[in-house]
XYZ file of C-alpha atoms in Angstrom:
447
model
C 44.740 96.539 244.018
C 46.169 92.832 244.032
C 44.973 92.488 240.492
C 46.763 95.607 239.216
C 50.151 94.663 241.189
C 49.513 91.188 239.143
C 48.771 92.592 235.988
C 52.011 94.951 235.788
C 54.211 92.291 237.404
C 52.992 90.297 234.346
C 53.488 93.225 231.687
C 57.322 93.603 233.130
C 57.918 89.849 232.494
C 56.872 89.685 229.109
C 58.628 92.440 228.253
C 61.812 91.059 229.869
C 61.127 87.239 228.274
C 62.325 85.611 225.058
C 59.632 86.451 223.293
C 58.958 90.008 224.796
C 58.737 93.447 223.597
C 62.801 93.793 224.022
C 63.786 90.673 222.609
C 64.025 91.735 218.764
C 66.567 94.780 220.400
C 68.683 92.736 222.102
C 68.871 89.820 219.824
C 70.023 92.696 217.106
C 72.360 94.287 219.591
C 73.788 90.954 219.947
C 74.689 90.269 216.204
C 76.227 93.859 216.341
C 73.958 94.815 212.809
C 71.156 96.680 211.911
C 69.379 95.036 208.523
C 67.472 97.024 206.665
C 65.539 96.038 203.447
C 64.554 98.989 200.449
C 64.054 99.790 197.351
C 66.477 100.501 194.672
C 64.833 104.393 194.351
C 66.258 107.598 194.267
C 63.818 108.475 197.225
C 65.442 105.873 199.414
C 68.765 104.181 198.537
C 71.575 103.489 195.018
C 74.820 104.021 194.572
C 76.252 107.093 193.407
C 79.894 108.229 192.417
C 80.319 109.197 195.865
C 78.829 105.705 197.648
C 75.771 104.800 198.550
C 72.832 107.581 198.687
C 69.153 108.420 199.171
C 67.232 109.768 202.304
C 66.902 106.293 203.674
C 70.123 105.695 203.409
C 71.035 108.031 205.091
C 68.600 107.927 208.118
C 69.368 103.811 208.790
C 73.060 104.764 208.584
C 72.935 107.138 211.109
C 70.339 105.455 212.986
C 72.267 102.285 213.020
C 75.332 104.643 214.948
C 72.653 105.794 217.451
C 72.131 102.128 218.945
C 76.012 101.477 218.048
C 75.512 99.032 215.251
C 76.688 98.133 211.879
C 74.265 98.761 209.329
C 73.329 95.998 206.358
C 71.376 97.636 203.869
C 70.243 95.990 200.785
C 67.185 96.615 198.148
C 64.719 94.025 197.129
C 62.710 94.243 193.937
C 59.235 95.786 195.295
C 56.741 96.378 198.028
C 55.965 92.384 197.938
C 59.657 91.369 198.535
C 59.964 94.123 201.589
C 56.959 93.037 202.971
C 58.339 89.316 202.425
C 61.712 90.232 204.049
C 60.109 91.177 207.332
C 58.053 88.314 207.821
C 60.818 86.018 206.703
C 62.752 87.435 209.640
C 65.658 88.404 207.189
C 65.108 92.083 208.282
C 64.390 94.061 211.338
C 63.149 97.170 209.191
C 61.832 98.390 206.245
C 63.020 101.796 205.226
C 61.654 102.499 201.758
C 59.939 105.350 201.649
C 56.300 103.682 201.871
C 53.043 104.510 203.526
C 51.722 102.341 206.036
C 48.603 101.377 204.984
C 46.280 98.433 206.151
C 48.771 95.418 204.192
C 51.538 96.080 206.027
C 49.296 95.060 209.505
C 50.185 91.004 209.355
C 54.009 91.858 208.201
C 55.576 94.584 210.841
C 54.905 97.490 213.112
C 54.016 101.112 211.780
C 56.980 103.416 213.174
C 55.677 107.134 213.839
C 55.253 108.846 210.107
C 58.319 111.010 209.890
C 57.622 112.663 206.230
C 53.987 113.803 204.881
C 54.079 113.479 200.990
C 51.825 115.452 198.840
C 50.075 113.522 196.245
C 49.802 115.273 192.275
C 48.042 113.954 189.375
C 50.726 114.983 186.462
C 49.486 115.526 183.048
C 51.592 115.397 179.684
C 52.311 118.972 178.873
C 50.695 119.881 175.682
C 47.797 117.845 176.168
C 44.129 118.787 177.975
C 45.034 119.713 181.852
C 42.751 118.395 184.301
C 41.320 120.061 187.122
C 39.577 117.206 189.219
C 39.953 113.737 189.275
C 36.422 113.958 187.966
C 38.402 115.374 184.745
C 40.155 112.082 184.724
C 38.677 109.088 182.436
C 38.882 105.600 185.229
C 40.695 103.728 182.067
C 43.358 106.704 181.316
C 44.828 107.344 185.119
C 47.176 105.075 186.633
C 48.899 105.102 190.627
C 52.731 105.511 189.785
C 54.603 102.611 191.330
C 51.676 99.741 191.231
C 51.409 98.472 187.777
C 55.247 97.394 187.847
C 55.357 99.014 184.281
C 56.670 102.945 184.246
C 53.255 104.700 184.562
C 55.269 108.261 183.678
C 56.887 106.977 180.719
C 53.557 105.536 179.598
C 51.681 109.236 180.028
C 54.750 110.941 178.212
C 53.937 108.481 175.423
C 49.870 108.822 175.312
C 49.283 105.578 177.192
C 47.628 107.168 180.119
C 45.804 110.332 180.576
C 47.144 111.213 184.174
C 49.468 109.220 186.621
C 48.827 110.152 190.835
C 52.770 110.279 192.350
C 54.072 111.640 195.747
C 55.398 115.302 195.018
C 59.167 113.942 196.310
C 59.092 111.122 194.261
C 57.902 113.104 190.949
C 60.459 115.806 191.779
C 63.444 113.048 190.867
C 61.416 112.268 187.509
C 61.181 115.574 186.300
C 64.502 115.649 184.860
C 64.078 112.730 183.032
C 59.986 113.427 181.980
C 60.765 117.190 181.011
C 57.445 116.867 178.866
C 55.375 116.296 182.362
C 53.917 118.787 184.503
C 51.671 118.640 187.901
C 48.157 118.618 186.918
C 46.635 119.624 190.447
C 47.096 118.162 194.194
C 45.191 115.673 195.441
C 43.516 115.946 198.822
C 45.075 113.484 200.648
C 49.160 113.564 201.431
C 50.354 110.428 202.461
C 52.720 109.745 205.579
C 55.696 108.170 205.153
C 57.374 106.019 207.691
C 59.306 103.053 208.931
C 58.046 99.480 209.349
C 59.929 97.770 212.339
C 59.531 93.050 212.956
C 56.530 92.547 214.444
C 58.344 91.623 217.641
C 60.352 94.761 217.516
C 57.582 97.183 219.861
C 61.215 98.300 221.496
C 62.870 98.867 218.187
C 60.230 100.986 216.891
C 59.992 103.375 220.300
C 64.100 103.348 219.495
C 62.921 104.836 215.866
C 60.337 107.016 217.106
C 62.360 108.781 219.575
C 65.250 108.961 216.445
C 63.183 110.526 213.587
C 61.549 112.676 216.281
C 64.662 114.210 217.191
C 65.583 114.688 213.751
C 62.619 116.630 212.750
C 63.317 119.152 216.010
C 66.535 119.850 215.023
C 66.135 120.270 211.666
C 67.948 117.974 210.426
C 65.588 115.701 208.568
C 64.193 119.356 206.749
C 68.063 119.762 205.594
C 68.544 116.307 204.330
C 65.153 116.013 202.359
C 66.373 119.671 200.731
C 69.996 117.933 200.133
C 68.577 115.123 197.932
C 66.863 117.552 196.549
C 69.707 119.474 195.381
C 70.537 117.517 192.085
C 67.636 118.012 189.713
C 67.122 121.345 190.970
C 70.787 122.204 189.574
C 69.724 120.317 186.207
C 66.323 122.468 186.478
C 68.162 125.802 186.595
C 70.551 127.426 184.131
C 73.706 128.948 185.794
C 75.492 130.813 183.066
C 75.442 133.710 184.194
C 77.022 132.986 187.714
C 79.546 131.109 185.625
C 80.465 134.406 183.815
C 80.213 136.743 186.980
C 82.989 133.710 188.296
C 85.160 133.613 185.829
C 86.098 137.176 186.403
C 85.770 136.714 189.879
C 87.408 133.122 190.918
C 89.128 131.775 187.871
C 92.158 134.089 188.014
C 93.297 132.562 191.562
C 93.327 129.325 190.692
C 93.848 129.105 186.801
C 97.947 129.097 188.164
C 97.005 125.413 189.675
C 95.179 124.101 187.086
C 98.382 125.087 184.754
C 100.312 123.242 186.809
C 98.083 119.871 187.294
C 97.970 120.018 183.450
C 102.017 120.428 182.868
C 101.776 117.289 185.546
C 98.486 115.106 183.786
C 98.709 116.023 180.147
C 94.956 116.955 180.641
C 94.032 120.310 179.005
C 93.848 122.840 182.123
C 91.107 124.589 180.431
C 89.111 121.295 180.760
C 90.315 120.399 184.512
C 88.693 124.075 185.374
C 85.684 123.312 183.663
C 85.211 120.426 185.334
C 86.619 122.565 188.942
C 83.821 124.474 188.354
C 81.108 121.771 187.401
C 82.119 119.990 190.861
C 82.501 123.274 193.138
C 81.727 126.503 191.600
C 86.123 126.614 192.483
C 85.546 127.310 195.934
C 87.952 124.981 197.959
C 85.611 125.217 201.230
C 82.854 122.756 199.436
C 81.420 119.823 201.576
C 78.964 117.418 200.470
C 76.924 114.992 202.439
C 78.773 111.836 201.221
C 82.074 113.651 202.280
C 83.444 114.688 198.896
C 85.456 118.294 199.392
C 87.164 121.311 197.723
C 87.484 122.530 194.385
C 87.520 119.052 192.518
C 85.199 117.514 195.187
C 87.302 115.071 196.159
C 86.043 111.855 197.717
C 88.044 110.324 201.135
C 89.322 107.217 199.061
C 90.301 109.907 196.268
C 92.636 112.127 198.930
C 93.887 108.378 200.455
C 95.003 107.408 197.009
C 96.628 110.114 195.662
C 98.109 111.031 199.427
C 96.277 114.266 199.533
C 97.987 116.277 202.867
C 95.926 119.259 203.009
C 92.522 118.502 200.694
C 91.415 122.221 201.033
C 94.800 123.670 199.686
C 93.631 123.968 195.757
C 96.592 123.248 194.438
C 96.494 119.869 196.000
C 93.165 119.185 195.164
C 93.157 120.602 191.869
C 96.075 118.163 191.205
C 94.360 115.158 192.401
C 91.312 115.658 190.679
C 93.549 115.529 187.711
C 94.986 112.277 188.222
C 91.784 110.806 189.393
C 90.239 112.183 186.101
C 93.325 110.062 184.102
C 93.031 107.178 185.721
C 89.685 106.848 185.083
C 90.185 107.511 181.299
C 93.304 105.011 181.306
C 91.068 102.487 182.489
C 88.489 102.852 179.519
C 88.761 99.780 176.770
C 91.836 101.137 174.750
C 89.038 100.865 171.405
C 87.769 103.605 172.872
C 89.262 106.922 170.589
C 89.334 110.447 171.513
C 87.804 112.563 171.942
C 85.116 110.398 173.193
C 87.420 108.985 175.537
C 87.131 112.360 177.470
C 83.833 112.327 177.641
C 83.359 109.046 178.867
C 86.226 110.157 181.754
C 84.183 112.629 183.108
C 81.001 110.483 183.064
C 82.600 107.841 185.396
C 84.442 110.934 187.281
C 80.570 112.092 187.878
C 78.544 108.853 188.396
C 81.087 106.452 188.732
C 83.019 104.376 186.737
C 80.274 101.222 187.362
C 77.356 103.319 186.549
C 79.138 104.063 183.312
C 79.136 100.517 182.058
C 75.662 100.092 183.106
C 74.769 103.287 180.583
C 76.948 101.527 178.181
C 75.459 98.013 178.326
C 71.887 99.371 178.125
C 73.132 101.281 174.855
C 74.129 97.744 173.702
C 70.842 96.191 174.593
C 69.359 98.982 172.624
C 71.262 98.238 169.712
C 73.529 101.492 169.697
C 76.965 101.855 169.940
C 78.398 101.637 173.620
C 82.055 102.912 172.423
C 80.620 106.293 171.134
C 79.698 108.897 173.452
C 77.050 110.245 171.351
C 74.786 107.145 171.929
C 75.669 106.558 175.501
C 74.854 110.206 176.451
C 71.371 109.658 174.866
C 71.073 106.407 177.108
C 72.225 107.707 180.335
C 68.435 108.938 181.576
C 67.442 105.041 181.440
C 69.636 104.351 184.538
C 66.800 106.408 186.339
C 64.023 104.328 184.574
C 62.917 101.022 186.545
C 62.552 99.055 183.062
C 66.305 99.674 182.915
C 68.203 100.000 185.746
C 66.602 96.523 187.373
C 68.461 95.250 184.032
C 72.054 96.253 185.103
C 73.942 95.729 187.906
C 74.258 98.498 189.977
C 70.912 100.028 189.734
C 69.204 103.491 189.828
C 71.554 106.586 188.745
C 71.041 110.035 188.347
C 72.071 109.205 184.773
C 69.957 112.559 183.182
C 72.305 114.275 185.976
C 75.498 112.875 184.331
C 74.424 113.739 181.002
C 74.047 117.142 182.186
C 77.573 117.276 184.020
C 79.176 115.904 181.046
C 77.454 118.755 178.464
C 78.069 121.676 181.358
C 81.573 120.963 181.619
C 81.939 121.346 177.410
C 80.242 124.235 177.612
C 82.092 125.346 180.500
C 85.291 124.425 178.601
C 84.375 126.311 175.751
C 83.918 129.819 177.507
C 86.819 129.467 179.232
C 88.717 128.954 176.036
C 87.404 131.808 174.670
C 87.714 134.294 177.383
C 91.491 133.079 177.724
C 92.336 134.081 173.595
C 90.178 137.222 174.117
C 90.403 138.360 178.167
C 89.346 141.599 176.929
C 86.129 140.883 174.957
C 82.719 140.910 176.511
C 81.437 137.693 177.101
C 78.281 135.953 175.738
C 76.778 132.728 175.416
C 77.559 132.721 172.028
C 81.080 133.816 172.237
C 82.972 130.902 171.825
C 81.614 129.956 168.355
C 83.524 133.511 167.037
C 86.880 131.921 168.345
C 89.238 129.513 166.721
C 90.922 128.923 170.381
C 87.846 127.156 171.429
C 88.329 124.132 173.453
C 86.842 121.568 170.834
C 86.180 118.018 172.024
C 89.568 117.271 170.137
C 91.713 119.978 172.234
C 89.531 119.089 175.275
C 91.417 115.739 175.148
C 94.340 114.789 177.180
C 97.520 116.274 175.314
C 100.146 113.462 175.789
């Protein structure tokens, strides 16, 4: 009995000393920050029009508020450099979306897994689909992520035979590797988690007892589905809820986008195009980085242009417009219409940095970065690791820009049309009959 008294008097020092169980908690609760390492993925963190995003993001962000801290995320270049950060002491957690295998033993502590991936071989469509991996030549299949060359843009070229990726991670590459399809599932998923300091046993029951409470509620379900959200929409073709909507919605509101072009000079035809891109034009739209109402507003957007009531659309509507024209005054004045619009509403989508990355990777590839054309055909890179490592603000949904930028022409155009013909049925291929067709030229800002 004397030697079990000793033993937990002995456990509740330890814990309680320097170099105890609660020491990494307190030291962090003592520099008031939470610092998390990653990787610059669209699984896990970059920065998006709308701030920073990804699933791990958003976890450590709200995980940080939990223990009433200030979070300090930043991405390294791969698994070495997290693994690096952690026994460096330069981070208290990894949050990458990684699988806790045997290496990460000497670096940190496993948290609880709070995702289970499923593992696909993908196959270039076209091309012989295997059924095993017994279908598989040794010397044509490749693990996506471990070569530190793009295994995926090497199968879509005939370089490798299959490539094994996590179902998530191949669901963001499918936009950009439309010529790639999912061969069969492997047998074993793989369980995602956190890696906490090794001195950090407190810090990881902290993160347990988070995710935990996240997968009850639900919440970590809705948030993988959220990030999800974006190449699904690029995935499905919406026309005809567009047409069911312009009957339905546009009337309302076509009165404020009249009036934010009378106060812009932008083309109201074009503002509702891109209304509709951004919300469908219903005013009650939230998204998870805060952006609301018809022209999705951002908070900094509503601060700026001193936005009183951001769901009243003809508030919104009219700051979206003048959000949409400073962004186009701030272009390089070589830049002519009606590329000029184009380029607007790519840095109104992704951000006006994310923009000059596309355009300084169309340099490095020897095209023009002033021409829209040639940018537009560049913009998928940002989500290529070859590329975006190469400009300074990372990963982007670039193939989702691309898409934005090509919806919202489209978009234009039918509205165009139905406007010089409201009584004409409408079809895809109306607004080729129609010389009141919103053209890139009378898309452009009418000053």
């Amino acid at each position: 009995m004397a030697l079990i008294v000793a033993l937990v008097a002995a456990m509740a020092m330890t814990a309680c000393a320097p170099g105890g169980q609660h020491a990494a908690l307190t030291e962090i609760r003592d520099r008031g920050s939470l610092r998390v390492v990653t990787l610059n993925r669209p699984t896990s963190y970059y920065l998006g029009a709308r701030g920073h995003e990804g699933l791990d993001f958003e976890l450590a962000q709200d995980f940080a508020t939990s223990l009433g801290l200030r979070l300090e995320m930043r991405a390294v270049a791969n698994r070495e450099g997290l693994q690096a950060a952690l026994r460096a002491g330069e981070a208290d957690i990894v949050a990458a979306h990684v699988a806790a295998g045997p290496d990460w033993s000497d670096a940190g502590l496993a948290a609880r897994p709070h995702q289970r991936v499923r593992q696909v071989w993908v196959y270039r469509r076209g091309g012989t689909r295997p059924r095993s991996e017994a279908d598989i030549p040794v010397q044509g299949r490749a693990v996506f992520g471990e070569s530190g060359n793009d295994e995926l843009d090497q199968l879509s070229h005939g370089g490798l035979g299959a490539v094994l990726i996590g179902d998530y991670e191949f669901a963001f590459a499918r936009p950009v590797h439309p010529d790639l399809a999912i061969a069969f599932t492997a047998p074993v998923p793989l369980d995602v988690a956190w890696i906490v300091r090794r001195d950090g046993k407190a810090l990881r029951d902290r993160v347990d007892a988070f995710m935990a409470e996240q997968q009850r509620s639900g919440a970590l379900e809705r948030r993988i589905a959220a990030s999800l959200e974006a190449p699904k929409r690029v995935a499905a073709s919406s026309m005809r809820e567009f047409r069911e909507h312009l009957s339905e919605r546009l009337p309302a509101l076509q009165g404020h986008f009249e009036h934010a072009s009378v106060r812009t000079g932008l083309d109201w035809r074009l503002l509702a195009a891109l209304g509709y891109q951004e919300s469908q034009w219903r005013s009650d739209t939230v998204s998870s980085q805060g952006a609301r109402g018809i022209m999705m507003l951002m908070p900094e957007v509503v601060t700026a242009e001193r936005v009183r009531a951001v769901d009243d659309p003809r508030q919104n509507i009219l700051a979206g417009a003048r959000h949409l024209l400073r962004l186009r005054d701030r272009l390089p004045a070589r830049i002519q219409e009606p590329d000029r619009t184009w380029f607007a509403i790519a840095a109104y989508n992704a951000g006006p940095g994310t923009l000059e990355d596309a355009r300084i990777v169309t340099q490095i590839r020897g095209g023009n970065p002033d021409s829209w054309a040639d940018v537009h055909d560049n913009l998928p890179l940002l989500a290529e690791e070859e590329w975006y490592t190469r400009v300074r603000n990372g990963y982007a949904r670039g193939w989702e820009t691309q898409y934005t930028v090509d919806r919202v022409r489209q978009y234009a155009d039918l509205i165009a049309w139905r406007a010089a013909n409201p009584e004409a049925p409408l079809s895809p291929e109306s607004p080729g009959s129609s010389p009141e067709t919103v053209t890139a030229d009378s898309a452009a800002p009418q000053r």
